[in-house]
Tab-separated table of C-alpha atoms in Angstrom:
chain	number	residue	atom	x	y	z
A	1	UNK	CA	-0.894	6.699	-33.438
A	2	UNK	CA	1.817	5.003	-31.475
A	3	UNK	CA	2.950	1.400	-32.369
A	4	UNK	CA	3.957	-1.062	-29.705
A	5	UNK	CA	5.454	-4.524	-30.101
A	6	UNK	CA	4.541	-7.140	-27.412
A	7	UNK	CA	6.608	-10.226	-27.051
A	8	UNK	CA	4.682	-12.993	-25.231
A	9	UNK	CA	1.471	-11.620	-26.538
A	10	UNK	CA	-0.264	-14.912	-26.263
A	11	UNK	CA	0.418	-15.098	-22.478
A	12	UNK	CA	-1.600	-13.819	-19.449
A	13	UNK	CA	0.165	-10.498	-19.379
A	14	UNK	CA	0.512	-10.049	-23.101
A	15	UNK	CA	-3.290	-10.348	-23.574
A	16	UNK	CA	-4.104	-7.769	-20.788
A	17	UNK	CA	-1.470	-5.434	-22.054
A	18	UNK	CA	-2.738	-5.662	-25.599
A	19	UNK	CA	-6.163	-4.753	-24.317
A	20	UNK	CA	-4.876	-1.767	-22.444
A	21	UNK	CA	-2.886	-0.420	-25.344
A	22	UNK	CA	-5.816	-0.856	-27.819
A	23	UNK	CA	-7.999	1.269	-25.313
A	24	UNK	CA	-5.279	3.926	-25.591
A	25	UNK	CA	-5.372	3.967	-29.374
A	26	UNK	CA	-2.201	2.120	-30.104
A	27	UNK	CA	-1.482	-0.076	-33.073
A	28	UNK	CA	-0.527	-3.408	-31.267
A	29	UNK	CA	1.847	-5.916	-32.973
A	30	UNK	CA	2.273	-9.254	-31.190
A	31	UNK	CA	5.396	-11.187	-31.769
A	32	UNK	CA	4.687	-14.923	-31.990
A	33	UNK	CA	6.938	-17.981	-32.369
A	34	UNK	CA	6.443	-20.396	-35.254
A	35	UNK	CA	5.032	-23.449	-33.377
A	36	UNK	CA	3.364	-26.681	-34.233
A	37	UNK	CA	1.022	-26.153	-31.199
A	38	UNK	CA	0.014	-22.492	-31.364
A	39	UNK	CA	-2.338	-21.394	-28.582
A	40	UNK	CA	-4.095	-18.094	-29.039
A	41	UNK	CA	-6.833	-18.694	-26.611
A	42	UNK	CA	-6.026	-15.593	-24.466
A	43	UNK	CA	-6.157	-13.281	-27.459
A	44	UNK	CA	-8.925	-14.840	-29.522
A	45	UNK	CA	-11.193	-11.894	-28.541
A	46	UNK	CA	-8.775	-9.441	-29.941
A	47	UNK	CA	-8.832	-11.086	-33.428
A	48	UNK	CA	-8.640	-8.517	-36.144
A	49	UNK	CA	-7.638	-5.749	-33.725
A	50	UNK	CA	-3.986	-6.674	-33.204
A	51	UNK	CA	-1.361	-7.788	-35.775
A	52	UNK	CA	0.726	-10.971	-35.256
A	53	UNK	CA	4.155	-11.284	-36.768
A	54	UNK	CA	6.515	-14.268	-36.448
A	55	UNK	CA	9.876	-13.847	-34.807
A	56	UNK	CA	11.856	-15.714	-32.220
A	57	UNK	CA	13.969	-14.648	-29.231
A	58	UNK	CA	16.472	-17.390	-30.257
A	59	UNK	CA	16.993	-15.730	-33.649
A	60	UNK	CA	18.695	-12.499	-33.745
A	61	UNK	CA	18.056	-11.607	-37.388
A	62	UNK	CA	14.176	-12.327	-37.032
A	63	UNK	CA	14.148	-9.645	-34.325
A	64	UNK	CA	16.116	-7.100	-36.368
A	65	UNK	CA	13.710	-7.670	-39.237
A	66	UNK	CA	10.716	-7.303	-36.892
A	67	UNK	CA	11.978	-3.891	-35.666
A	68	UNK	CA	12.559	-2.650	-39.270
A	69	UNK	CA	9.233	-3.885	-40.586
A	70	UNK	CA	7.041	-2.604	-37.693
A	71	UNK	CA	8.862	0.671	-36.712
A	72	UNK	CA	7.566	0.678	-33.103
A	73	UNK	CA	7.889	3.447	-30.582
A	74	UNK	CA	7.637	0.981	-27.722
A	75	UNK	CA	8.584	-2.587	-27.223
A	76	UNK	CA	7.339	-4.737	-24.277
A	77	UNK	CA	9.348	-7.839	-23.685
A	78	UNK	CA	7.044	-10.249	-21.793
A	79	UNK	CA	8.137	-13.560	-23.527
A	80	UNK	CA	10.051	-16.131	-21.365
A	81	UNK	CA	10.049	-19.585	-20.350
A	82	UNK	CA	8.155	-18.414	-17.272
A	83	UNK	CA	7.296	-21.522	-15.178
A	84	UNK	CA	9.644	-21.873	-12.403
A	85	UNK	CA	9.508	-25.792	-11.824
A	86	UNK	CA	10.253	-26.190	-15.619
A	87	UNK	CA	13.500	-24.144	-15.160
A	88	UNK	CA	15.013	-26.901	-13.157
A	89	UNK	CA	14.068	-29.429	-15.845
A	90	UNK	CA	15.332	-27.190	-18.742
A	91	UNK	CA	17.822	-24.728	-17.312
A	92	UNK	CA	19.696	-24.260	-20.588
A	93	UNK	CA	16.607	-23.481	-22.689
A	94	UNK	CA	15.304	-21.261	-19.834
A	95	UNK	CA	18.566	-19.313	-20.086
A	96	UNK	CA	18.458	-18.853	-23.826
A	97	UNK	CA	14.826	-17.458	-23.764
A	98	UNK	CA	14.781	-15.735	-20.432
A	99	UNK	CA	18.164	-14.324	-20.339
A	100	UNK	CA	19.980	-14.248	-23.778
A	101	UNK	CA	16.627	-13.523	-25.486
A	102	UNK	CA	16.663	-10.162	-23.677
A	103	UNK	CA	20.137	-9.295	-25.080
A	104	UNK	CA	19.044	-10.137	-28.624
A	105	UNK	CA	16.020	-8.047	-28.353
A	106	UNK	CA	17.972	-5.124	-27.027
A	107	UNK	CA	20.597	-5.432	-29.700
A	108	UNK	CA	17.840	-5.215	-32.281
A	109	UNK	CA	16.595	-2.101	-30.732
A	110	UNK	CA	20.013	-0.615	-30.546
A	111	UNK	CA	20.800	-1.474	-34.199
A	112	UNK	CA	17.590	-0.485	-35.767
A	113	UNK	CA	16.321	2.510	-33.763
A	114	UNK	CA	17.822	3.277	-30.338
A	115	UNK	CA	14.952	5.776	-29.667
A	116	UNK	CA	12.605	2.937	-29.115
A	117	UNK	CA	11.425	2.775	-25.570
A	118	UNK	CA	11.959	-0.688	-24.091
A	119	UNK	CA	10.200	-2.603	-21.230
A	120	UNK	CA	11.752	-5.672	-19.627
A	121	UNK	CA	9.505	-8.123	-17.562
A	122	UNK	CA	11.755	-8.695	-14.468
A	123	UNK	CA	10.450	-10.702	-11.484
A	124	UNK	CA	10.326	-10.956	-7.665
A	125	UNK	CA	11.934	-14.391	-8.169
A	126	UNK	CA	15.217	-12.585	-8.526
A	127	UNK	CA	15.165	-11.709	-4.822
A	128	UNK	CA	14.774	-15.313	-3.762
A	129	UNK	CA	16.619	-15.801	-0.489
A	130	UNK	CA	15.871	-12.293	0.607
A	131	UNK	CA	18.141	-9.891	2.529
A	132	UNK	CA	15.286	-7.719	3.750
A	133	UNK	CA	11.580	-7.725	3.883
A	134	UNK	CA	9.810	-5.934	2.167
A	135	UNK	CA	11.922	-5.830	-1.067
A	136	UNK	CA	12.475	-2.647	-2.985
A	137	UNK	CA	14.432	-1.563	-6.139
A	138	UNK	CA	17.841	-1.623	-4.323
A	139	UNK	CA	17.309	-4.938	-2.477
A	140	UNK	CA	20.119	-7.425	-3.446
A	141	UNK	CA	19.205	-10.402	-5.584
A	142	UNK	CA	19.757	-14.009	-4.535
A	143	UNK	CA	17.757	-16.111	-6.929
A	144	UNK	CA	16.798	-19.585	-5.941
A	145	UNK	CA	15.904	-21.240	-9.319
A	146	UNK	CA	17.399	-21.258	-12.799
A	147	UNK	CA	14.490	-19.072	-13.842
A	148	UNK	CA	15.377	-16.477	-11.147
A	149	UNK	CA	18.966	-16.564	-12.318
A	150	UNK	CA	17.908	-16.061	-15.875
A	151	UNK	CA	15.781	-13.102	-14.880
A	152	UNK	CA	18.602	-11.357	-12.998
A	153	UNK	CA	20.689	-11.522	-16.153
A	154	UNK	CA	17.770	-10.087	-18.202
A	155	UNK	CA	17.375	-7.371	-15.632
A	156	UNK	CA	20.985	-6.319	-15.500
A	157	UNK	CA	21.560	-6.462	-19.206
A	158	UNK	CA	18.644	-4.083	-19.586
A	159	UNK	CA	20.386	-1.754	-17.031
A	160	UNK	CA	23.660	-2.233	-18.992
A	161	UNK	CA	22.165	-1.145	-22.230
A	162	UNK	CA	20.429	1.768	-20.588
A	163	UNK	CA	23.798	3.011	-19.198
A	164	UNK	CA	25.977	1.939	-22.149
A	165	UNK	CA	23.859	3.154	-25.045
A	166	UNK	CA	21.506	5.703	-23.421
A	167	UNK	CA	18.481	3.562	-24.249
A	168	UNK	CA	15.191	4.222	-22.709
A	169	UNK	CA	15.129	0.758	-21.179
A	170	UNK	CA	13.045	-0.001	-17.982
A	171	UNK	CA	12.542	-3.124	-15.920
A	172	UNK	CA	9.369	-3.808	-13.982
A	173	UNK	CA	10.170	-6.083	-11.087
A	174	UNK	CA	6.737	-7.633	-10.811
A	175	UNK	CA	5.589	-9.771	-7.859
A	176	UNK	CA	3.198	-12.655	-8.508
A	177	UNK	CA	0.303	-11.482	-10.516
A	178	UNK	CA	-2.620	-13.840	-11.511
A	179	UNK	CA	-5.944	-13.803	-13.376
A	180	UNK	CA	-8.497	-16.239	-14.958
A	181	UNK	CA	-6.048	-16.240	-17.863
A	182	UNK	CA	-3.143	-17.803	-15.706
A	183	UNK	CA	-1.849	-21.153	-16.919
A	184	UNK	CA	-3.228	-24.188	-15.069
A	185	UNK	CA	0.392	-25.249	-14.067
A	186	UNK	CA	0.681	-22.121	-11.729
A	187	UNK	CA	-0.541	-22.735	-8.218
A	188	UNK	CA	-3.258	-20.129	-8.073
A	189	UNK	CA	-4.996	-21.447	-11.158
A	190	UNK	CA	-4.233	-25.133	-10.111
A	191	UNK	CA	-6.224	-24.302	-6.865
A	192	UNK	CA	-9.128	-22.418	-8.511
A	193	UNK	CA	-9.496	-25.010	-11.332
A	194	UNK	CA	-9.269	-27.865	-8.792
A	195	UNK	CA	-11.970	-26.190	-6.651
A	196	UNK	CA	-14.244	-25.892	-9.619
A	197	UNK	CA	-13.738	-29.526	-10.575
A	198	UNK	CA	-14.392	-30.660	-6.978
A	199	UNK	CA	-17.388	-28.503	-6.609
A	200	UNK	CA	-18.882	-29.876	-9.829
A	201	UNK	CA	-18.209	-33.482	-8.986
A	202	UNK	CA	-15.428	-34.045	-11.543
A	203	UNK	CA	-12.799	-34.593	-8.950
A	204	UNK	CA	-12.431	-35.356	-5.233
A	205	UNK	CA	-9.001	-34.309	-4.170
A	206	UNK	CA	-6.355	-31.668	-4.943
A	207	UNK	CA	-2.629	-32.300	-4.480
A	208	UNK	CA	-0.388	-29.469	-3.465
A	209	UNK	CA	3.106	-28.780	-2.232
A	210	UNK	CA	4.226	-26.371	0.481
A	211	UNK	CA	0.983	-24.851	1.870
A	212	UNK	CA	3.037	-22.365	4.016
A	213	UNK	CA	4.734	-20.897	1.050
A	214	UNK	CA	3.601	-17.187	0.828
A	215	UNK	CA	3.545	-14.817	-2.133
A	216	UNK	CA	2.612	-11.223	-2.862
A	217	UNK	CA	-0.259	-11.893	-5.282
A	218	UNK	CA	-2.016	-9.236	-7.325
A	219	UNK	CA	-4.241	-9.057	-10.454
A	220	UNK	CA	-2.412	-9.129	-13.817
A	221	UNK	CA	-4.922	-6.675	-15.286
A	222	UNK	CA	-3.780	-3.981	-12.744
A	223	UNK	CA	-0.002	-4.679	-13.339
A	224	UNK	CA	0.067	-4.042	-17.036
A	225	UNK	CA	-0.851	-0.407	-16.524
A	226	UNK	CA	2.354	-0.122	-14.455
A	227	UNK	CA	4.391	-1.392	-17.424
A	228	UNK	CA	2.711	1.203	-19.745
A	229	UNK	CA	3.307	4.003	-17.186
A	230	UNK	CA	6.955	3.129	-16.939
A	231	UNK	CA	7.434	3.932	-20.680
A	232	UNK	CA	5.581	7.224	-20.389
A	233	UNK	CA	8.004	8.788	-17.822
A	234	UNK	CA	10.554	11.431	-18.661
A	235	UNK	CA	13.457	9.337	-17.591
A	236	UNK	CA	13.816	5.446	-17.681
A	237	UNK	CA	14.036	3.520	-14.331
A	238	UNK	CA	13.268	0.190	-12.494
A	239	UNK	CA	10.206	-0.276	-10.412
A	240	UNK	CA	9.009	-2.900	-7.953
A	241	UNK	CA	5.321	-3.617	-8.655
A	242	UNK	CA	3.224	-5.545	-6.143
A	243	UNK	CA	0.574	-5.132	-3.488
A	244	UNK	CA	2.780	-5.062	-0.384
A	245	UNK	CA	0.865	-7.849	1.215
A	246	UNK	CA	1.782	-11.503	1.357
A	247	UNK	CA	-0.661	-14.531	1.524
A	248	UNK	CA	0.052	-18.306	1.949
A	249	UNK	CA	-1.055	-21.084	-0.296
A	250	UNK	CA	-3.111	-22.194	2.695
A	251	UNK	CA	-4.941	-18.839	2.764
A	252	UNK	CA	-5.411	-19.103	-1.143
A	253	UNK	CA	-6.939	-22.607	-0.577
A	254	UNK	CA	-9.190	-21.514	2.316
A	255	UNK	CA	-10.580	-18.597	0.255
A	256	UNK	CA	-11.149	-20.615	-2.937
A	257	UNK	CA	-12.885	-23.620	-1.216
A	258	UNK	CA	-14.763	-21.321	1.108
A	259	UNK	CA	-16.166	-19.382	-1.842
A	260	UNK	CA	-18.029	-22.538	-3.063
A	261	UNK	CA	-19.067	-23.624	0.502
A	262	UNK	CA	-16.475	-26.344	0.909
A	263	UNK	CA	-13.951	-27.312	3.670
A	264	UNK	CA	-10.656	-27.451	2.022
A	265	UNK	CA	-9.316	-29.831	4.714
A	266	UNK	CA	-11.561	-32.585	3.239
A	267	UNK	CA	-10.155	-32.325	-0.186
A	268	UNK	CA	-6.520	-31.089	-0.119
A	269	UNK	CA	-3.573	-33.542	0.238
A	270	UNK	CA	0.090	-32.377	0.582
A	271	UNK	CA	2.474	-33.997	-1.894
A	272	UNK	CA	6.201	-33.741	-1.020
A	273	UNK	CA	7.051	-34.429	-4.695
A	274	UNK	CA	5.551	-30.766	-5.496
A	275	UNK	CA	7.811	-28.889	-3.092
A	276	UNK	CA	10.629	-26.943	-4.909
A	277	UNK	CA	14.191	-28.045	-4.517
A	278	UNK	CA	14.972	-24.569	-3.192
A	279	UNK	CA	12.072	-22.345	-1.763
A	280	UNK	CA	12.136	-18.562	-1.988
A	281	UNK	CA	11.660	-16.704	1.272
A	282	UNK	CA	8.992	-14.243	2.253
A	283	UNK	CA	8.510	-12.061	-0.874
A	284	UNK	CA	6.705	-8.890	-0.146
A	285	UNK	CA	6.824	-5.797	-2.482
A	286	UNK	CA	7.674	-2.279	-1.226
A	287	UNK	CA	5.871	-0.504	-4.002
A	288	UNK	CA	6.493	3.094	-2.783
A	289	UNK	CA	8.459	4.259	-5.667
A	290	UNK	CA	5.832	2.908	-8.211
A	291	UNK	CA	3.088	4.778	-6.242
A	292	UNK	CA	5.064	8.015	-5.952
A	293	UNK	CA	6.701	8.351	-9.498
A	294	UNK	CA	4.175	6.283	-11.595
A	295	UNK	CA	1.021	7.191	-9.779
A	296	UNK	CA	0.322	3.461	-9.735
A	297	UNK	CA	-1.336	1.306	-7.057
A	298	UNK	CA	-3.175	-2.065	-7.236
A	299	UNK	CA	-6.983	-1.869	-7.418
A	300	UNK	CA	-7.876	-5.586	-6.962
A	301	UNK	CA	-7.757	-7.081	-3.497
A	302	UNK	CA	-6.442	-10.753	-2.938
A	303	UNK	CA	-9.942	-11.878	-1.999
A	304	UNK	CA	-11.565	-10.264	-5.137
A	305	UNK	CA	-8.777	-11.942	-7.253
A	306	UNK	CA	-9.456	-15.419	-5.892
A	307	UNK	CA	-13.227	-15.043	-6.206
A	308	UNK	CA	-12.853	-13.825	-9.743
A	309	UNK	CA	-10.713	-16.849	-10.747
A	310	UNK	CA	-12.923	-19.365	-8.987
A	311	UNK	CA	-16.009	-18.007	-10.798
A	312	UNK	CA	-14.253	-18.173	-14.098
A	313	UNK	CA	-13.133	-21.736	-13.538
A	314	UNK	CA	-16.593	-22.815	-12.403
A	315	UNK	CA	-17.981	-21.493	-15.835
A	316	UNK	CA	-15.230	-23.210	-17.779
A	317	UNK	CA	-15.581	-26.526	-16.049
A	318	UNK	CA	-19.368	-26.435	-16.260
A	319	UNK	CA	-19.302	-25.691	-20.017
A	320	UNK	CA	-16.793	-28.464	-20.597
A	321	UNK	CA	-18.808	-30.985	-18.642
A	322	UNK	CA	-21.946	-29.983	-20.487
A	323	UNK	CA	-20.156	-30.483	-23.792
A	324	UNK	CA	-18.965	-33.922	-22.697
A	325	UNK	CA	-15.310	-32.761	-22.635
A	326	UNK	CA	-12.610	-34.054	-20.308
A	327	UNK	CA	-11.675	-31.662	-17.515
């Protein structure tokens, strides 16, 4: 039985990856931070099937002790301060977790067992002000947020440890991936949750920023399989993971409202305060390498993803309203 550590196990990707690895017969250990407000909602259904151990990306010693105690064959680093707008408000903290945290984890792997296979969650936000469209593994990076800058550091320190210490270290350059487990602060979930509240009479309007902003959106449940496949290869490498199609926030809104029979123009208002200080350009994945070398391709269409998320939020909001809870 293989053992895998997942940092960020309580997040969207961590919960889907934990499910996948359990299906494949792994012992799954989730790294969690000591927190006064712990949120295990996304992994509640896995209670008793995965182990949770406390450690922190800000604390080198705790990571070394984690590696020594668990003795994993694989480590998936999904933990980060991952909300782009927050990275402008807390740029130093974002750098500590999303950049230096990667170095601390790699150091723990190098010191305890350099044969551990390591996955780093890189991001399409690293491309930012793009030099070419679509973007592939050799497209130059030009990040447009403190989050993107921190991810570039995390990406290149992973490459550096692979080349310097011969570690099996991979980076998945994942484009936007969503699901019903996405946090409500992200625009996809903000839209689908807003649609559910409006449809069920709990709200009348939905405020959004730039409706023309476009992203390559896929389903998180598909993308975690690409992460696993990277660590099963003979040689480590970096891979762009995305659908190869871009959709605007406007298209997202049209689909979501249309699914419940509403005209989005009667409910959506544009709020300039919600527009980013610096917007990324047209992000579209060139996923040919992942298809050819990993045998991976996305299975869920954008339309299916939006419908899935709207249905899940209709159920959530309906249950909350029936229970007399605030939504």
